[in-house]
Coordinates of C-alpha atoms in Angstrom, one line a residue:
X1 CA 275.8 28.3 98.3
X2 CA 278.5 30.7 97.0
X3 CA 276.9 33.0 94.3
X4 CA 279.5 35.0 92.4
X5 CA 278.1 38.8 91.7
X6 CA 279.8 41.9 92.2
X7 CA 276.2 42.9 93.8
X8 CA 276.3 40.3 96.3
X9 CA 279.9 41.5 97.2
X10 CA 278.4 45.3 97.7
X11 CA 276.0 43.3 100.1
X12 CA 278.9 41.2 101.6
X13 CA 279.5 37.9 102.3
X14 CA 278.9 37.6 105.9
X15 CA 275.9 38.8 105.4
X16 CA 274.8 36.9 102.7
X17 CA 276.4 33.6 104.9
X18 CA 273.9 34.9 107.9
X19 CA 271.1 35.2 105.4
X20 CA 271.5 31.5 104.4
X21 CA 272.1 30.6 107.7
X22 CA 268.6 32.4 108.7
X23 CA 266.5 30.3 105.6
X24 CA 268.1 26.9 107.3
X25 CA 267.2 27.9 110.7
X26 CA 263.9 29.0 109.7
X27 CA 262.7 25.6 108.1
X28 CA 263.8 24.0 110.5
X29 CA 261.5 25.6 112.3
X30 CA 258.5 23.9 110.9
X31 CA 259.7 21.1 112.7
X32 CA 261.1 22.2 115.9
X33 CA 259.4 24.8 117.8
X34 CA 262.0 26.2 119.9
X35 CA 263.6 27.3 116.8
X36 CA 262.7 31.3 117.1
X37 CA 263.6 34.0 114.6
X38 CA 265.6 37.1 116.0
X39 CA 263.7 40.4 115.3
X40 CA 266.2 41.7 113.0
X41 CA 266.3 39.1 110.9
X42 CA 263.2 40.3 107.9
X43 CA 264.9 43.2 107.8
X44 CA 268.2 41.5 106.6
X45 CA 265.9 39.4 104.5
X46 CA 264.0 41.5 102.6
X47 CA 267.6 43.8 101.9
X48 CA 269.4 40.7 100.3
X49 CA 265.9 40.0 97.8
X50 CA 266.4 43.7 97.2
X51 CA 270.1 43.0 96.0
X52 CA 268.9 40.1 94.0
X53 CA 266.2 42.1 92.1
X54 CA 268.8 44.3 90.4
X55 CA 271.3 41.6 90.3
X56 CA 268.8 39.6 88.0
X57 CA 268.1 42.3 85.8
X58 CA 271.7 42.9 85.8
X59 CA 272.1 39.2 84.5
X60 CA 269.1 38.6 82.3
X61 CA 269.6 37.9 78.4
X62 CA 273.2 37.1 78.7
X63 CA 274.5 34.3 76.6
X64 CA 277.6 33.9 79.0
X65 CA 277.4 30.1 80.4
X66 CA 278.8 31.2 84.2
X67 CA 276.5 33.8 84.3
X68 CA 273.6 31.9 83.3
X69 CA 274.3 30.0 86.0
X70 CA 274.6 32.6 88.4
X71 CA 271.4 33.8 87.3
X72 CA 269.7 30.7 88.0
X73 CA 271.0 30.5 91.6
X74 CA 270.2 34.1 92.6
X75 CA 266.6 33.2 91.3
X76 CA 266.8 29.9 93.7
X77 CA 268.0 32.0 96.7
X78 CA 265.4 34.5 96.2
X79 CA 262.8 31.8 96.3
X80 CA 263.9 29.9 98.9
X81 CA 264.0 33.5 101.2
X82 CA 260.3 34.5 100.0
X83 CA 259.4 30.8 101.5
X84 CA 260.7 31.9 104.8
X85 CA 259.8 35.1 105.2
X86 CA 256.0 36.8 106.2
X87 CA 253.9 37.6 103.7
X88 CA 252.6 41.2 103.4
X89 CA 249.7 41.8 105.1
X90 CA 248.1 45.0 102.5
X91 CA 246.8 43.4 99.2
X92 CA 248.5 44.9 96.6
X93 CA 251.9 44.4 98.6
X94 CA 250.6 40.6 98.8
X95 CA 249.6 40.2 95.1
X96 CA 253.3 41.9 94.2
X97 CA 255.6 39.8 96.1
X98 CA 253.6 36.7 95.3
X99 CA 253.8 37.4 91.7
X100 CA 257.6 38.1 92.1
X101 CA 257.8 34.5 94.4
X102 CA 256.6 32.9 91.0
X103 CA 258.3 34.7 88.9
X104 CA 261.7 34.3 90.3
X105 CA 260.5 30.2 91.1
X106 CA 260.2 29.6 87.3
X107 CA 263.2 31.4 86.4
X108 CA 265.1 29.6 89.6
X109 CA 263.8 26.0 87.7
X110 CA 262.1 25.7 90.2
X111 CA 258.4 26.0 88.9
X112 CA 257.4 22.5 91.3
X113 CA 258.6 24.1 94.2
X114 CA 256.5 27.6 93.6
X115 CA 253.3 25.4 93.3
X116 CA 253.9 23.6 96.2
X117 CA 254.2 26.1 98.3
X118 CA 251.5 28.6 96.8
X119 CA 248.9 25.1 97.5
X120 CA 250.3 25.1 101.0
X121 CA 249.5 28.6 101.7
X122 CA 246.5 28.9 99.4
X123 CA 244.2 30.5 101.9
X124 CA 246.6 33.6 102.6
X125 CA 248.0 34.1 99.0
X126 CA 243.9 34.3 98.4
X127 CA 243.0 36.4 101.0
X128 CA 242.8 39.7 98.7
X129 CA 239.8 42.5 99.3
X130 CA 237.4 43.0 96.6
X131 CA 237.3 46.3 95.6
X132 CA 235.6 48.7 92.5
X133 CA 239.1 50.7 92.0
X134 CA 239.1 49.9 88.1
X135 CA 243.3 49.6 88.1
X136 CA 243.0 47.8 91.7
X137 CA 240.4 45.3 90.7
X138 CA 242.2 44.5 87.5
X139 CA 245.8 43.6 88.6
X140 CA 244.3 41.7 91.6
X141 CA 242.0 39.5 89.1
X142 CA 245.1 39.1 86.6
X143 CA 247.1 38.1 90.1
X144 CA 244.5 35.6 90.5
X145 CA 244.4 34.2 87.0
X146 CA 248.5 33.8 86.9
X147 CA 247.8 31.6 90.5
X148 CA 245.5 29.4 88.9
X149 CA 248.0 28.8 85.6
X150 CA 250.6 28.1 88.3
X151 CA 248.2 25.6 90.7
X152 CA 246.3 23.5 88.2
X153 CA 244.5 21.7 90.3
X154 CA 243.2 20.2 87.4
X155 CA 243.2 21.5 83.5
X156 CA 240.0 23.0 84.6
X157 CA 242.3 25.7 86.8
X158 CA 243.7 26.6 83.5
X159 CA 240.3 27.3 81.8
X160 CA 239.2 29.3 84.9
X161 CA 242.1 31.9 84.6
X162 CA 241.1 32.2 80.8
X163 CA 237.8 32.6 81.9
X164 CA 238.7 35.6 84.5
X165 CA 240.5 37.4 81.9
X166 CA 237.6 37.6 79.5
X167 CA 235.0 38.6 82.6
X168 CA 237.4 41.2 82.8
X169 CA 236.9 42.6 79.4
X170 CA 233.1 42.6 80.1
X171 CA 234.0 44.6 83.3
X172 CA 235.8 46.7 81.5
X173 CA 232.9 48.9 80.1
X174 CA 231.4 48.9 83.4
X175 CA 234.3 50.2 85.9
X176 CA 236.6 52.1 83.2
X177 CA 235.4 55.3 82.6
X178 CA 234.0 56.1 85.9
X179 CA 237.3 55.0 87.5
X180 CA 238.8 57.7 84.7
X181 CA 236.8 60.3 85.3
X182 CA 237.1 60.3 89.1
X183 CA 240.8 60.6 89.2
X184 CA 242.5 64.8 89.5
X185 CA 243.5 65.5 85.7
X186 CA 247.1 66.0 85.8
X187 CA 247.1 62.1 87.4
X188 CA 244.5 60.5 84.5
X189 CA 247.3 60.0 81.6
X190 CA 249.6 57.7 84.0
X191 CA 246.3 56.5 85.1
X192 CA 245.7 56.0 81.6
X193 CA 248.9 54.6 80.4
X194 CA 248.9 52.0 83.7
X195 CA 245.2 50.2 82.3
X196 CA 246.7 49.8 78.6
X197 CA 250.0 48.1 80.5
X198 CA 247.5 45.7 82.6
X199 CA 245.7 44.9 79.2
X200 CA 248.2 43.8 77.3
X201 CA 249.2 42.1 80.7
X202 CA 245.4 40.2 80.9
X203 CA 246.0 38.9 77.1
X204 CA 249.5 37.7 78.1
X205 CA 248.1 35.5 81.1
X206 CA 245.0 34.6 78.8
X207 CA 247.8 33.3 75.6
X208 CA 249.6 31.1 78.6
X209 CA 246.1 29.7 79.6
X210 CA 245.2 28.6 76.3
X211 CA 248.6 27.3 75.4
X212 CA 248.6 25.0 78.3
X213 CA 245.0 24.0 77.6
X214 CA 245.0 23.3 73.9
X215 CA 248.9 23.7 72.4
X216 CA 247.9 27.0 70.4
X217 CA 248.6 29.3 69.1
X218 CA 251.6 28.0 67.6
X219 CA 252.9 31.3 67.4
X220 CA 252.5 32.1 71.5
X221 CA 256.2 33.4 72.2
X222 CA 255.5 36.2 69.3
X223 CA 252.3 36.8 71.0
X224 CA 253.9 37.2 74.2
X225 CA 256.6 39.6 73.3
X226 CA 254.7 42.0 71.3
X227 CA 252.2 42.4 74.1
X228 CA 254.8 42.7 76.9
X229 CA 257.0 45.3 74.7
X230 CA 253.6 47.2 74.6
X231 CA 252.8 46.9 78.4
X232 CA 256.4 47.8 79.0
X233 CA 256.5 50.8 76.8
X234 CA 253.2 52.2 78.1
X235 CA 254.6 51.6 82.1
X236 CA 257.9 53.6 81.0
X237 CA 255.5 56.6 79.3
X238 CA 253.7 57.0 82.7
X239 CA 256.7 56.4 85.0
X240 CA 255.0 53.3 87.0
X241 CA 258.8 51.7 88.0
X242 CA 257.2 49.1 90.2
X243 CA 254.5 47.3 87.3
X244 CA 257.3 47.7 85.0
X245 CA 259.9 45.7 86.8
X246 CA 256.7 43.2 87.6
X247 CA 256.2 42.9 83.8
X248 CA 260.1 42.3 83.2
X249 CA 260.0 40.0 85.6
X250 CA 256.6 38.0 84.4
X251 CA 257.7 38.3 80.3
X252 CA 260.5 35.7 80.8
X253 CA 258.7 33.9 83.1
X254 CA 255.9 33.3 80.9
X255 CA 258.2 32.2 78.0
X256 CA 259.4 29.1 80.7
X257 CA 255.6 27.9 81.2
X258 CA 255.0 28.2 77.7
X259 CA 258.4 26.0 77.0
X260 CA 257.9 23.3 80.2
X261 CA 254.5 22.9 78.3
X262 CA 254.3 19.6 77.1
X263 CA 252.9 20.6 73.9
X264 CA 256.1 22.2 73.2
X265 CA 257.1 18.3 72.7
X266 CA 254.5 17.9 70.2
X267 CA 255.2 20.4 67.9
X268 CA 258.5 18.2 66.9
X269 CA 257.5 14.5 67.3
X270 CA 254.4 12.1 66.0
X271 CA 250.8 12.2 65.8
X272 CA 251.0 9.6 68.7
X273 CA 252.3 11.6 70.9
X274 CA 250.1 14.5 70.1
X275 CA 247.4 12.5 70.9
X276 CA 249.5 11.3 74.3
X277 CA 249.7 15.0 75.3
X278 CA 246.2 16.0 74.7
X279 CA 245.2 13.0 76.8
X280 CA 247.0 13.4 80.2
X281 CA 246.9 17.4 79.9
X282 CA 243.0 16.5 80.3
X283 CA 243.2 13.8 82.7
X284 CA 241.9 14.1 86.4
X285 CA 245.4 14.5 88.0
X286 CA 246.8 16.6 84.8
X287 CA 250.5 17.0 83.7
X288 CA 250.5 20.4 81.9
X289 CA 254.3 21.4 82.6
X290 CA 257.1 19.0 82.8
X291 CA 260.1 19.1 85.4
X292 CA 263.1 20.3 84.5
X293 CA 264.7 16.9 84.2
X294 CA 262.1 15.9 82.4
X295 CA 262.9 19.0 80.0
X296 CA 266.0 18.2 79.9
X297 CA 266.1 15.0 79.1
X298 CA 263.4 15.1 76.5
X299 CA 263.5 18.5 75.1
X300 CA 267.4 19.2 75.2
X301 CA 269.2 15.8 76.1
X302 CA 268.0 14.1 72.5
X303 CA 265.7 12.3 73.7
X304 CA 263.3 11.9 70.8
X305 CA 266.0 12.1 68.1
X306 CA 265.5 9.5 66.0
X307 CA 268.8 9.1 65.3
X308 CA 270.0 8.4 68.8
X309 CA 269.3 4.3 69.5
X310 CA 270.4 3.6 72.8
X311 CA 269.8 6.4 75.8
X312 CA 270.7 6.7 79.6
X313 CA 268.3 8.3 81.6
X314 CA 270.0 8.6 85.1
X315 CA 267.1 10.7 86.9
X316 CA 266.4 10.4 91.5
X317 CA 263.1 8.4 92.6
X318 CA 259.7 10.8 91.6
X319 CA 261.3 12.6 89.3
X320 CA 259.3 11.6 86.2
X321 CA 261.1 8.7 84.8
X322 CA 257.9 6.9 83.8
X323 CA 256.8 9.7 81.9
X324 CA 260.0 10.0 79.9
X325 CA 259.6 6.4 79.0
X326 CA 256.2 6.6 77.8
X327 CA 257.2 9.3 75.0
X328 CA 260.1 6.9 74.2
X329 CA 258.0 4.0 73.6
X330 CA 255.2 6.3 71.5
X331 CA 258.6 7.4 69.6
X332 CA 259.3 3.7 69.0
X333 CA 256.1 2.2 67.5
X334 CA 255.5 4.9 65.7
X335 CA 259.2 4.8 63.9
X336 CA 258.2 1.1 63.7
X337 CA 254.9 0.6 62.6
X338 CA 255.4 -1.0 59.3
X339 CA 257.1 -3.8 61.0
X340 CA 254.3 -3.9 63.6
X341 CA 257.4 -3.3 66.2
X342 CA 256.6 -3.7 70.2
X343 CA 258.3 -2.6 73.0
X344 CA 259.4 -4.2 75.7
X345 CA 260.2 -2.4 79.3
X346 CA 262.1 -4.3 81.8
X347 CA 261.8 -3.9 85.6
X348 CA 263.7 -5.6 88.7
X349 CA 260.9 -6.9 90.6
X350 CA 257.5 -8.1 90.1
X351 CA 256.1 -5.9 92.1
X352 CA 257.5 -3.1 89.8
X353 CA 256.5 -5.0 86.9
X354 CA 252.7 -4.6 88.3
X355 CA 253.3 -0.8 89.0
X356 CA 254.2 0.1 85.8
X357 CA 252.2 -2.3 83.8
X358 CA 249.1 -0.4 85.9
X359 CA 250.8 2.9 85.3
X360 CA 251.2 2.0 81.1
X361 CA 247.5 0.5 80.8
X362 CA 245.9 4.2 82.0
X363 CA 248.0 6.2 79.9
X364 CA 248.5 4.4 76.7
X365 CA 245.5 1.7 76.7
X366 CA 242.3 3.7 76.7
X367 CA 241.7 6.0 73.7
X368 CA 243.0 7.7 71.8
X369 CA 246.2 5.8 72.2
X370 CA 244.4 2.0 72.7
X371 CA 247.5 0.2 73.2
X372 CA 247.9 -3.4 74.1
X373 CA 250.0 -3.9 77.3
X374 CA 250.7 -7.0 78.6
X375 CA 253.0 -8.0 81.9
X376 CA 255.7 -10.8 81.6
X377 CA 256.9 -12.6 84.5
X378 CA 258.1 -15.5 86.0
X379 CA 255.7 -15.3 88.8
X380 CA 253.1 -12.5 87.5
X381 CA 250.4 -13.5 90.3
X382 CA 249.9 -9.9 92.6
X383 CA 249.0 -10.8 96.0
X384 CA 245.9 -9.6 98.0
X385 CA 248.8 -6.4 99.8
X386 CA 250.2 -5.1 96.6
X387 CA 246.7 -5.5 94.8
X388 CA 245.7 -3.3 97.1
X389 CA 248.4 -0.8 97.2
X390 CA 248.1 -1.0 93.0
X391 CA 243.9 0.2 93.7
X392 CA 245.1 2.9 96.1
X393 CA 247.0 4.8 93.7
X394 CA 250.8 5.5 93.3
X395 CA 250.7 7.9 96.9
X396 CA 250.5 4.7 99.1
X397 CA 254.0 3.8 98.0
X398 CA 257.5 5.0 97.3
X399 CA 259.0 3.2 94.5
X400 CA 261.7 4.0 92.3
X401 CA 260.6 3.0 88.7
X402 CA 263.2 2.2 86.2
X403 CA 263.1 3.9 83.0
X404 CA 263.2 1.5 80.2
X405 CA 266.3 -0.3 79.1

């Protein structure tokens, strides 16, 4: 990866190629044992995500295309080092880097990747001390709410981080002033002026929550930057650098959950697909955020323009081509309805055929939706094996479906 910054010239190249060469070697690890890391090597690590801190602020808000770019990769890099590095072992320096990890992930595009890798080491990004510090307790709660927005388990993760910001406002009147009045005076403005930041902070993480829950309120990014201008102001007044680069860091990074949402989609399209959203944002195994080629193809690559009759989707195997279809076909009977209009998706094998005709019938059959689908073949019979796989859910088998033609 060649990343074109005059930053990451100051840090120079061979030691940005060693770097790389260290995040190979390292997950390579995971498979190979003998693989060992030299003892100089976090050091080297944690001075290039350094560099890339101010090199992102360097690059953010600019409308140059090459730039934007470059921006996008140093986020990527910086991910791809925080999966290989160790994490902090003191709590706050846990809950910082880990916010920066998802931070720099969702900016990266790589929002799938952050949630996979915050799943896999649940237990340790978790493993944070209570405590009755009034600032300490609430930026290790608010941590804890941003994980659950970023995990979602379930749409019930989502309604849990709501849930801890507003136990926080009943805490509030219970650790606030004593934590106030037991700090030296000349330290209790900045003291001050840090809770007012992690406020608006809470509200910010609780206006993501809700978003992804329920699709409101409509006027979230508004929201969003009014709060984070305040919490940004207030960390400048009392000097805190470190929670103000963390809230730079966080603002745009909120504004990409809020547009991966898919309710984003249903602010432009039909009441069908409204109603589509709203059902598999509350389903068991939720879809609250879409991939980036999903949001590209949907939200950016015309997708849902009305105007556009015949679409290529060219996307790899799992990357959410049946999805993409499924807001294609709500697009098509609903722009068709007078004419009582069907839609017909064609796969190569019959075995795909049954996949997707499974796949269709939970999504679009059942209410609210209560679509007829019905499977055309020439031989339509499923066997006793795929019947079976079919029952055991799509994580028995690998198949590439085909988006619809």
């Amino acid at each position: 990866m060649g990343i074109d910054h005059w930053l990451i010239e100051e840090f120079g190249q061979v030691k940005f190629n060693k770097v790389l060469d260290i995040i190979s070697r390292r997950k390579l690890a995971k498979s190979f044992s003998n693989l060992r890391s030299g003892p100089d090597e976090d050091v080297l690590l944690k001075e290039l995500l350094e560099t890339f801190e101010f090199a992102a602020i360097d690059l953010w808000n600019s409308d140059d295309p090459q730039k934007k770019k470059t921006f996008i990769d140093i986020c990527s890099c910086y991910l791809d080092i925080c999966q290989v590095i160790e994490l902090p072992v003191g709590d706050m320096e846990k809950i910082r880097f880990a916010i920066k990890l998802i931070a720099f992930g969702y900016l990266g595009e790589r929002w799938e990747s952050v949630r996979r890798y915050l799943i896999d080491k649940e237990s340790q990004f978790l493993e944070v001390s209570d405590t009755d510090e009034w600032n300490l307790r609430l930026f290790r709660n608010i941590y804890f709410a941003i994980f659950h927005i970023v995990r979602k388990h379930q749409w019930q993760d989502l309604q849990k981080s709501i849930e801890m910001i507003r136990k926080l406002r009943e805490e509030q009147a219970l650790f606030e002033e004593n934590f106030l009045n037991g700090v030296e005076i000349e330290s209790k403005k900045g003291y001050a002026l840090e809770l007012v930041a992690l406020y608006h902070l809470a509200k910010c993480v609780e206006l993501v929550g809700e978003y992804q829950v329920k699709g409101h309120p409509n006027d979230v990014i508004e929201q969003l930057k009014f709060h984070f201008d305040y919490a940004i102001q207030y960390t400048e007044l009392g000097g805190n650098v470190e929670l103000n680069l963390i809230l730079r860091f966080l603002h745009p990074t909120f504004e990409k959950m809020v547009y991966n949402s898919l309710w984003m989609i249903g602010r432009s399209v039909n009441s069908r697909v409204t109603k589509f959203i709203d059902s598999i944002t509350k389903a068991n195994k939720p879809i609250i955020e879409l991939m980036y080629p999903q949001r590209h193809a949907i939200l950016e690559g015309g997708l849902l323009d009305l105007a556009k009759q015949a679409i290529v989707v060219n996307m790899p195997t799992s990357s959410g081509k049946t999805l993409i279809a499924e807001f294609r076909i709500l697009l098509a009977l609903n722009q068709f309805a007078d004419e009582k209009g069907w839609v017909a998706y064609v796969a190569p094998t019959r075995t795909l055929v049954n996949q997707v005709t499974s796949r269709l019938r939970r999504d679009l059959s059942a209410a609210p939706l209560n679509l007829r689908v019905e499977a055309v073949s020439g031989a339509l019979e499923v066997d006793a094996y795929e019947d079976a796989l079919l029952s055991g859910g799509q994580d028995n088998f690998d198949i590439d479906r085909k988006s619809v033609v």
